[in-house]
Short mmCIF file of N, CA and C in Angstrom, two decimals:
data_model
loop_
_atom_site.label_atom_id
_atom_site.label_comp_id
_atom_site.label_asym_id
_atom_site.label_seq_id
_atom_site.Cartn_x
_atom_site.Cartn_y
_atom_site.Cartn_z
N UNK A 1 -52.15 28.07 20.92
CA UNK A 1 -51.97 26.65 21.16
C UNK A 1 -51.98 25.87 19.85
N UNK A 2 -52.88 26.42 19.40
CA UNK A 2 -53.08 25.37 17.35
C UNK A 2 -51.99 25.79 16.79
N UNK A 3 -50.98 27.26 16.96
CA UNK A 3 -49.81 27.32 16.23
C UNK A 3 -48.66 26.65 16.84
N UNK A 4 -48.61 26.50 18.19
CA UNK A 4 -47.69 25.15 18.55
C UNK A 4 -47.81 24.27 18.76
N UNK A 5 -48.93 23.48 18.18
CA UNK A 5 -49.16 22.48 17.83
C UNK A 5 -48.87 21.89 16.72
N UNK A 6 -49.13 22.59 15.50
CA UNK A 6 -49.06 22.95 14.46
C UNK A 6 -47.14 23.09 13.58
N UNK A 7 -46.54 23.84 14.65
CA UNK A 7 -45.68 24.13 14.57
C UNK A 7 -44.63 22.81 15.03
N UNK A 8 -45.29 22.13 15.89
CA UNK A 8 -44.31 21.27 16.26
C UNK A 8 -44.47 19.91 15.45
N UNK A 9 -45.75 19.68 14.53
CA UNK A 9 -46.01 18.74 13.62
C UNK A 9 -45.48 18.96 12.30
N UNK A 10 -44.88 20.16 12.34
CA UNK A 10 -44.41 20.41 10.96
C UNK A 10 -42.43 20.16 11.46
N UNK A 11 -42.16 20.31 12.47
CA UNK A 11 -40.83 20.24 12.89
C UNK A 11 -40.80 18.68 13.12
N UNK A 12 -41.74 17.76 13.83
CA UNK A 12 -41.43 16.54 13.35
C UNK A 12 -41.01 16.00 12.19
N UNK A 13 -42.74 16.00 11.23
CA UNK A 13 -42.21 15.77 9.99
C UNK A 13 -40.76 15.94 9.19
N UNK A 14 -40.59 17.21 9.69
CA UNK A 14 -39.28 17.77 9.07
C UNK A 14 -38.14 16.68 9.21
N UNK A 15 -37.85 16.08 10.44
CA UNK A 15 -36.90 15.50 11.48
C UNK A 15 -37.29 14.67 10.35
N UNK A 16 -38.24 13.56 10.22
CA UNK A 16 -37.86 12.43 9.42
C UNK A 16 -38.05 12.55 8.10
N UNK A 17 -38.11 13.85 7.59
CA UNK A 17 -37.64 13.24 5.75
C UNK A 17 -36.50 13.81 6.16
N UNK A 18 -35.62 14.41 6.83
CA UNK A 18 -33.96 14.65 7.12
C UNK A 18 -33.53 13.53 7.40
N UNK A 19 -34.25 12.73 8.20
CA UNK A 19 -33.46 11.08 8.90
C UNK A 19 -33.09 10.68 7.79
N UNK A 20 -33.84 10.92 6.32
CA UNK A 20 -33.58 9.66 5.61
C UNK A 20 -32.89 10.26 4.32
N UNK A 21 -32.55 11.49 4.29
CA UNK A 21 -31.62 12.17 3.38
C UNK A 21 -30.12 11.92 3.77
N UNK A 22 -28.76 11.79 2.53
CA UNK A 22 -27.48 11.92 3.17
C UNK A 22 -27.21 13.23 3.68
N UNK A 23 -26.38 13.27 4.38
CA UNK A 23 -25.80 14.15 4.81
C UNK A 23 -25.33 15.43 3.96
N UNK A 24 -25.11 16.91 3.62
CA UNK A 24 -24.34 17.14 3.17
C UNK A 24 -22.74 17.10 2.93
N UNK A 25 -22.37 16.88 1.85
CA UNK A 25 -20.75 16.57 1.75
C UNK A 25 -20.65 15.02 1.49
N UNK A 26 -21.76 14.10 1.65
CA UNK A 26 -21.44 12.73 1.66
C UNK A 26 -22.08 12.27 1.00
N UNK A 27 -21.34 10.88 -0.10
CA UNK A 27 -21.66 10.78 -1.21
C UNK A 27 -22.54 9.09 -0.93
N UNK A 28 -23.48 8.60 -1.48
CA UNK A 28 -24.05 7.47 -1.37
C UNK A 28 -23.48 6.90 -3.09
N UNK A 29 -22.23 5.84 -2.62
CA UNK A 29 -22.01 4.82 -4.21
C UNK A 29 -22.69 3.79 -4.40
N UNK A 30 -23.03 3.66 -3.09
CA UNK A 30 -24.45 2.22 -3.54
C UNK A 30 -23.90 1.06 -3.26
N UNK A 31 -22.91 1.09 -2.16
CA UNK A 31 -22.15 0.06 -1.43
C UNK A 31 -23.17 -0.81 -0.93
N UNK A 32 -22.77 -1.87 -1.16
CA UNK A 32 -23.77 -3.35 0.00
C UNK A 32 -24.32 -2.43 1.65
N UNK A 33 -22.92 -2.25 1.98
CA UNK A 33 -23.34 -1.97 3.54
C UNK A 33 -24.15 -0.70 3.58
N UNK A 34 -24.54 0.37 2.97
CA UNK A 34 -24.79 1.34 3.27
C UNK A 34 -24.20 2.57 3.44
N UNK A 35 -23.03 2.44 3.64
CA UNK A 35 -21.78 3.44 3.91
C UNK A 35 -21.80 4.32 3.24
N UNK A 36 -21.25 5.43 3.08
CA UNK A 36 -22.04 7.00 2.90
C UNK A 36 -20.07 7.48 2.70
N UNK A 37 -19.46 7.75 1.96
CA UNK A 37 -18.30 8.74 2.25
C UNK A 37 -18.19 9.77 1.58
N UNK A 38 -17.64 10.59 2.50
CA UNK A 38 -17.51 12.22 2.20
C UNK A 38 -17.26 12.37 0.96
N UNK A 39 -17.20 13.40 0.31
CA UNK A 39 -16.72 13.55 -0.90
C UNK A 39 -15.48 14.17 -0.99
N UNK A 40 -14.75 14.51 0.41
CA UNK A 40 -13.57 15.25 0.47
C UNK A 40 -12.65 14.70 1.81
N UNK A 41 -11.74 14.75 1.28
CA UNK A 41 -10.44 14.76 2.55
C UNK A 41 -10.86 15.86 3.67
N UNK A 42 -10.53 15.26 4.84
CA UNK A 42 -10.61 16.21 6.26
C UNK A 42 -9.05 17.17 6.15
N UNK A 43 -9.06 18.52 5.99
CA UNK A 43 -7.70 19.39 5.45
C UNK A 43 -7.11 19.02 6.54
N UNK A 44 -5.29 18.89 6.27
CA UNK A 44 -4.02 18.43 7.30
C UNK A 44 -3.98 16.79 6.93
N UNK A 45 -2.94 16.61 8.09
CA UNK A 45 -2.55 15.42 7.72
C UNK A 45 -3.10 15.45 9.73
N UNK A 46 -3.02 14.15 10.12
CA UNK A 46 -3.06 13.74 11.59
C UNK A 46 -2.90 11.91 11.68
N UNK A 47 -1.96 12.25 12.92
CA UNK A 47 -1.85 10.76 13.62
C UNK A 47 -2.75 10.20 13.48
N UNK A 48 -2.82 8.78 14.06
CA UNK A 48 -3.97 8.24 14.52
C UNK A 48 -4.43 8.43 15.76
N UNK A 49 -3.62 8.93 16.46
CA UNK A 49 -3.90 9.34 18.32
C UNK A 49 -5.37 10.32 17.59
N UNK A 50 -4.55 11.70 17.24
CA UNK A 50 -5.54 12.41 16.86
C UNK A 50 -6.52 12.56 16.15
N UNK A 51 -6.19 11.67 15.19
CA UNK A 51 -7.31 11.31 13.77
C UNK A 51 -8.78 10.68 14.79
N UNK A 52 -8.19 9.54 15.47
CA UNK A 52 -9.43 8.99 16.91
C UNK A 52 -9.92 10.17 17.28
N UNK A 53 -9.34 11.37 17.61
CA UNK A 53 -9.83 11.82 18.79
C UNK A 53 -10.51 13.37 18.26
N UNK A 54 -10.34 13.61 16.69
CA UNK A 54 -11.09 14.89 16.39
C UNK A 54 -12.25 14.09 15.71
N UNK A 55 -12.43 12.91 15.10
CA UNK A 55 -12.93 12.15 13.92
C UNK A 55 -13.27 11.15 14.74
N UNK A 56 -12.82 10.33 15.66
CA UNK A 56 -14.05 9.28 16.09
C UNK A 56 -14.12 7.99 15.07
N UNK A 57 -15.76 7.50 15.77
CA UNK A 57 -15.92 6.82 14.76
C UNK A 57 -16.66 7.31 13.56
N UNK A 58 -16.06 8.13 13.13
CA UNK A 58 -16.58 8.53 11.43
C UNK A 58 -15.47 8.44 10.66
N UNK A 59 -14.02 7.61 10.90
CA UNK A 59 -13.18 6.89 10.25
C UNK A 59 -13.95 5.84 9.67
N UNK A 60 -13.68 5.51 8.79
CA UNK A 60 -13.97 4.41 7.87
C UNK A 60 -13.21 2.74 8.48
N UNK A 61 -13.83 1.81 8.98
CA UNK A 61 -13.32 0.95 9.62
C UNK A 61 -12.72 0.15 8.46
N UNK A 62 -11.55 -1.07 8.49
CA UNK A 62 -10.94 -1.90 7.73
C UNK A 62 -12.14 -2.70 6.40
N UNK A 63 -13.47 -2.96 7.54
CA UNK A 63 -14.17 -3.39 6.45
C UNK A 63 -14.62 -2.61 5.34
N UNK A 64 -15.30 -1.33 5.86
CA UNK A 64 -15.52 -0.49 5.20
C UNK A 64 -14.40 0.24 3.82
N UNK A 65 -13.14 -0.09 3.70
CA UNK A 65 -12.19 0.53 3.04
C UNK A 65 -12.53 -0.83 2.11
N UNK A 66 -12.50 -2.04 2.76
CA UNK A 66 -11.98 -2.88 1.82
C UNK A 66 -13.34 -3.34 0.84
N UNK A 67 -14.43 -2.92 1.07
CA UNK A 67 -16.26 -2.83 0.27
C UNK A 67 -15.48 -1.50 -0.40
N UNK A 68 -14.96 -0.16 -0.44
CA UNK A 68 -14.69 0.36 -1.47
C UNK A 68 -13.57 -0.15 -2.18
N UNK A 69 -13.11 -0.74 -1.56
CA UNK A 69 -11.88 -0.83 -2.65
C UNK A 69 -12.23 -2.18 -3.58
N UNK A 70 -12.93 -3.09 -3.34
CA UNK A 70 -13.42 -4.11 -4.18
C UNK A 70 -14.44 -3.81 -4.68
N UNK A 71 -15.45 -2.73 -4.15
CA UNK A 71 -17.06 -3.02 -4.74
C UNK A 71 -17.18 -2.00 -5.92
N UNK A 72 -16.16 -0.98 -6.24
CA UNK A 72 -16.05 0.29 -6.78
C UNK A 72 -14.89 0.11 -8.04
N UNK A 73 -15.04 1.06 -9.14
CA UNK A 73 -14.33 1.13 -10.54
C UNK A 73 -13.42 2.32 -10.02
N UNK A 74 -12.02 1.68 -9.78
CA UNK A 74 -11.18 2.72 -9.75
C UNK A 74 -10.48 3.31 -11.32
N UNK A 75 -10.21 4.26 -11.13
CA UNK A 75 -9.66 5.21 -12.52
C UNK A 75 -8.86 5.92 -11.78
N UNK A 76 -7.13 6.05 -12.23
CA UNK A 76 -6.00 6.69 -12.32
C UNK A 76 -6.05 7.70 -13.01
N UNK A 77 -6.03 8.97 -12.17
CA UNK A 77 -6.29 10.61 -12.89
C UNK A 77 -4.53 11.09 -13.22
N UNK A 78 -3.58 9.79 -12.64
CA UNK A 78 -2.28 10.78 -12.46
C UNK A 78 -1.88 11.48 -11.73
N UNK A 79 -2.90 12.17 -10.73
CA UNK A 79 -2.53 12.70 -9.37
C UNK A 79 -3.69 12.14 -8.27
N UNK A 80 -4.21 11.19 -8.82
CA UNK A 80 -5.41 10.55 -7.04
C UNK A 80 -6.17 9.99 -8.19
N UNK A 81 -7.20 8.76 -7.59
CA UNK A 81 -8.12 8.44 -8.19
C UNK A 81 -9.91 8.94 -8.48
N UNK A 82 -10.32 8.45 -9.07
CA UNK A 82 -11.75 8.56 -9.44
C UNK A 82 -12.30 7.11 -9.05
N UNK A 83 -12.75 7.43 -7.98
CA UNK A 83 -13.36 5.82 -7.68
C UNK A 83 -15.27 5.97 -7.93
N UNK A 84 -15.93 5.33 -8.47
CA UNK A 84 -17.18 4.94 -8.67
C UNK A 84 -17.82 4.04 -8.32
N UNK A 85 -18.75 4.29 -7.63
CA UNK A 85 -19.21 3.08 -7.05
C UNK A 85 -20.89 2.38 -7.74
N UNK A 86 -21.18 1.53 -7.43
CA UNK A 86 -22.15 -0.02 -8.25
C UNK A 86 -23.24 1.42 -8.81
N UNK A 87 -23.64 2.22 -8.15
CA UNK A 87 -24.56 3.38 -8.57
C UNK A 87 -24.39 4.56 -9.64
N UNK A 88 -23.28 4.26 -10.04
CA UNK A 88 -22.16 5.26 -10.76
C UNK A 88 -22.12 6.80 -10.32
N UNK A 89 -22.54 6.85 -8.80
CA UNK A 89 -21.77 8.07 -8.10
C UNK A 89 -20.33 7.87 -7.29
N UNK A 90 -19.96 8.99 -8.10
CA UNK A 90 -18.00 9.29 -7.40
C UNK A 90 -17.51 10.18 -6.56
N UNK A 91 -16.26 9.61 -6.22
CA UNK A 91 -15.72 10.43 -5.11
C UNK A 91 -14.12 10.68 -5.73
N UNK A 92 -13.41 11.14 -5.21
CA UNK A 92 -12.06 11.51 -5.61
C UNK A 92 -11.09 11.60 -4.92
N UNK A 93 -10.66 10.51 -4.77
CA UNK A 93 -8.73 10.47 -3.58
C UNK A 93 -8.09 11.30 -4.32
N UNK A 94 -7.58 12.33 -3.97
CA UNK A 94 -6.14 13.12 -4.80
C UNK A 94 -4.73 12.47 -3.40
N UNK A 95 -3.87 12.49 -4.56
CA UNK A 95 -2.42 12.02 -4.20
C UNK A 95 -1.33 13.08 -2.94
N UNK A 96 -2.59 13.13 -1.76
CA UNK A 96 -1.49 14.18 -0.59
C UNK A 96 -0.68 13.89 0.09
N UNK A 97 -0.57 12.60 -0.30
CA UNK A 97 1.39 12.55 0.20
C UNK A 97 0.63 11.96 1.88
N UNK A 98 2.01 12.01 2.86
CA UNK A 98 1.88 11.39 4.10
C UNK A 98 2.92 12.33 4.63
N UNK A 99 2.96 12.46 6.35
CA UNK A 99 3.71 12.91 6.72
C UNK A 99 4.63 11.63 7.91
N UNK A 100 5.77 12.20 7.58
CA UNK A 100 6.70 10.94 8.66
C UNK A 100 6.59 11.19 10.27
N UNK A 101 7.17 10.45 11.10
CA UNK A 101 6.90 10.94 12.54
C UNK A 101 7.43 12.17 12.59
N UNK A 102 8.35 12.81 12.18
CA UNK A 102 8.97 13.81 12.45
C UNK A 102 8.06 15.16 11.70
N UNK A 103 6.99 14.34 10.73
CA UNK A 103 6.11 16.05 10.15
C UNK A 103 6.59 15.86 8.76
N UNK A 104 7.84 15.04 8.28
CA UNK A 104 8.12 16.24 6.97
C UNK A 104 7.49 15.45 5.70
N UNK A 105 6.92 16.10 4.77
CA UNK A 105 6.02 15.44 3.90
C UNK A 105 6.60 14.50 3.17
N UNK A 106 5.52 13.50 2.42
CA UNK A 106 6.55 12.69 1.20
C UNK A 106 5.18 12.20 0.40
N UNK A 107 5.86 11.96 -0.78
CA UNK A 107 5.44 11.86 -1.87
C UNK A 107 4.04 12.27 -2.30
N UNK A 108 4.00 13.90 -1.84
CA UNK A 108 2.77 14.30 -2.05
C UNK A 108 2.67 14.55 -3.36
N UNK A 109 1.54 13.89 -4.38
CA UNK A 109 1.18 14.36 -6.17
C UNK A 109 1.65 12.75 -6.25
N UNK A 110 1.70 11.58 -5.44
CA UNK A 110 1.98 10.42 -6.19
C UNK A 110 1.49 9.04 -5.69
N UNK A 111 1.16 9.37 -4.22
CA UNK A 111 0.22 8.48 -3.44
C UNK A 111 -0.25 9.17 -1.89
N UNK A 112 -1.42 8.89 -1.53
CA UNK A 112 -2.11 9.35 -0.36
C UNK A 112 -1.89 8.13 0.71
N UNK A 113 -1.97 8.24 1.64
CA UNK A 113 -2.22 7.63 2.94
C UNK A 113 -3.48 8.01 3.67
N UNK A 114 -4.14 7.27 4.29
CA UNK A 114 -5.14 8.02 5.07
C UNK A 114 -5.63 7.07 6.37
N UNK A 115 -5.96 7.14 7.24
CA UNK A 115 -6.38 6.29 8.54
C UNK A 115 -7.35 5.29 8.26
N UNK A 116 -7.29 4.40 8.91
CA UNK A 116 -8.89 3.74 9.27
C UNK A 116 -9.15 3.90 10.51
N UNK A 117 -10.31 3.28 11.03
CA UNK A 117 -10.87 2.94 12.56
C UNK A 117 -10.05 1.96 12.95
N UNK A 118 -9.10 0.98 12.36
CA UNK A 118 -8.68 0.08 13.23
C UNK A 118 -7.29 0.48 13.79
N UNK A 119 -6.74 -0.13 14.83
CA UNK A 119 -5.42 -0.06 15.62
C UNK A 119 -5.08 -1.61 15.57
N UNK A 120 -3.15 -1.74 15.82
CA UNK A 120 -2.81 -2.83 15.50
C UNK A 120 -2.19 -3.12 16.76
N UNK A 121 -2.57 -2.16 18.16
CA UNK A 121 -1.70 -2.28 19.55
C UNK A 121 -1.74 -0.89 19.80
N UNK A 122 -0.42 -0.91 20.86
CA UNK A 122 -0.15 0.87 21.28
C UNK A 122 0.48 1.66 20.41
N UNK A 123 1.26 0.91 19.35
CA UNK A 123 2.08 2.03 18.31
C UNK A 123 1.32 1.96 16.83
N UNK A 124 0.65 0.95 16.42
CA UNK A 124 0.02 0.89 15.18
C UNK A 124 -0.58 0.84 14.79
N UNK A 125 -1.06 1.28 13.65
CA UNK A 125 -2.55 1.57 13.35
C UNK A 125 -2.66 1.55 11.82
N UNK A 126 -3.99 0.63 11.38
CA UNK A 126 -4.01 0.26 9.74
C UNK A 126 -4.31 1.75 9.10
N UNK A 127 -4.23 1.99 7.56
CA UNK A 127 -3.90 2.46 7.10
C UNK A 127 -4.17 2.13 5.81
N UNK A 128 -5.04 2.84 4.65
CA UNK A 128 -5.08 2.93 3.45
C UNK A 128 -4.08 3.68 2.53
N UNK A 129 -3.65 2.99 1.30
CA UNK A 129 -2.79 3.34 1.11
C UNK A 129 -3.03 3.30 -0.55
N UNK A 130 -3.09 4.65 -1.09
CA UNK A 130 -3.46 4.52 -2.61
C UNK A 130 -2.18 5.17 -3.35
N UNK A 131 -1.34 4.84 -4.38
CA UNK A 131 -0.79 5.34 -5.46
C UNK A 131 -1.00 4.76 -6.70
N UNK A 132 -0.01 4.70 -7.57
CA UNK A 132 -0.47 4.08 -9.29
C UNK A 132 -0.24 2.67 -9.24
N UNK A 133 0.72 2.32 -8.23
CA UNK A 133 0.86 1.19 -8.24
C UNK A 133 0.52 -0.20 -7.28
N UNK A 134 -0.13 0.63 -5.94
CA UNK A 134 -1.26 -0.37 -5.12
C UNK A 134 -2.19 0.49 -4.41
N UNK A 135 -3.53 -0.14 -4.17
CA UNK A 135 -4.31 0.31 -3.47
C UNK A 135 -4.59 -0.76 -2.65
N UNK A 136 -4.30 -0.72 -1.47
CA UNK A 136 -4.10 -1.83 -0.10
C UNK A 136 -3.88 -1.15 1.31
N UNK A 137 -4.40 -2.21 2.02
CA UNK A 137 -4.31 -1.87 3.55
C UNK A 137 -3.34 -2.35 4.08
N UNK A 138 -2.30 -1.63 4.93
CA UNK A 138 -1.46 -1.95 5.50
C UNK A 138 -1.02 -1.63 6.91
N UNK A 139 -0.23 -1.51 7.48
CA UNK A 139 -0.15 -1.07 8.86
C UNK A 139 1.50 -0.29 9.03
N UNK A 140 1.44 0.84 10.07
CA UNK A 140 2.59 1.05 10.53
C UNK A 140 2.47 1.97 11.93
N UNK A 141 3.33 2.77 11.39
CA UNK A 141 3.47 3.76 13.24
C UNK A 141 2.42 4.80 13.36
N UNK A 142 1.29 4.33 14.62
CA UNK A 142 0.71 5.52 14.57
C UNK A 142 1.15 6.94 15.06
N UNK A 143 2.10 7.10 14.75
CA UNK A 143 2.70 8.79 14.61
C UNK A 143 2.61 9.36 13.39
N UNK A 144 2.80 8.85 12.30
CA UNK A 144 2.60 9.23 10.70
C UNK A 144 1.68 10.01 10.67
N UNK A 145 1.49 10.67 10.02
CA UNK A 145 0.77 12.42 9.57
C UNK A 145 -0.06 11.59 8.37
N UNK A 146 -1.62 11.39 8.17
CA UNK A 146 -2.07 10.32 7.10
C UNK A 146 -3.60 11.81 6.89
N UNK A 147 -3.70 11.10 5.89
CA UNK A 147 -5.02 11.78 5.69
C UNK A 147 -6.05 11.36 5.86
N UNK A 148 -7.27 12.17 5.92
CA UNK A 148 -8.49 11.33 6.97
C UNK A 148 -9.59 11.71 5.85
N UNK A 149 -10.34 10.81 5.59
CA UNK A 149 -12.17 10.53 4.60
C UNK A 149 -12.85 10.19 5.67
N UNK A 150 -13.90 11.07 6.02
CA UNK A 150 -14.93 10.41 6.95
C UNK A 150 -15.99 9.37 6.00
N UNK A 151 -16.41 8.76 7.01
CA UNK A 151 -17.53 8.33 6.75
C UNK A 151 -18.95 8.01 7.30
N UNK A 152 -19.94 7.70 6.87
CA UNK A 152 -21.39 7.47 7.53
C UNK A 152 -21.79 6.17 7.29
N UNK A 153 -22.30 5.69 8.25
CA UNK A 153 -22.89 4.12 7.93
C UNK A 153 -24.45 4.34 8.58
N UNK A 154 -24.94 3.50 7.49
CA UNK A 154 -27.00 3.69 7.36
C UNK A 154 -27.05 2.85 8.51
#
């Protein structure tokens, strides 16, 4: 009885210094909100039908893109960025291209696409959009093949 007792006070404890550690794979830049993002692209490209529906809400919502994209020191590597955030821990967009409704790739090595949490109706859905020459949110067809960054919010 004292070893499962014992046993189960040590498995609590456990539970909350884990509550308050990140995740593995996810990087803390020291954003206002708390927000936590992966340190890696989810591999493939996917809709937004599907991007919702394997990923959830661990898409990065419109606000959330737009606290990295203002609160953080971006740096142009030539193939994706080095973004840093107020804490001077980084993460790394590389340049994987997008896929069109039909699948076939484009301009992968020169700008990335990737989803957010938001939708713009039944066909559209916002969309981050990084190359050398803008990093902005925009919108188009959610059929596009985009790449997906999860994220965590504290």
């Amino acid at each position: 009885m004292k070893r499962s007792l014992l046993f189960l006070g040590m498995l609590t404890a456990a539970m909350f210094v884990w509550a308050d550690d990140i995740p593995v794979g996810y990087i803390d830049l020291g954003l206002p909100s708390g927000t936590h993002w992966k340190a890696v692209d989810e591999p493939g490209y996917y809709t937004y039908p599907s991007a919702r529906y394997y990923f959830g809400d661990a898409l990065p919502n419109k606000a959330q893109v737009e606290e990295l994209l203002y609160n953080c020191t971006w740096k142009w590597t030539g193939k994706g960025y080095k973004v840093t955030g107020p804490n001077q821990n980084s993460i790394y967009f590389p340049f994987n291209g997008y896929q069109d409704c039909d699948e076939d790739l484009h301009q992968y090595g020169s700008a990335a696409m990737l989803w957010t949490l938001d939708n713009t109706g039944a066909n559209f859905a916002y969309y981050y959009i990084l190359s050398d020459r803008q990093r902005t949110i925009l919108e188009d067809s959610n059929c596009r093949g985009c790449s997906v960054r999860l994220v965590i919010s504290k």
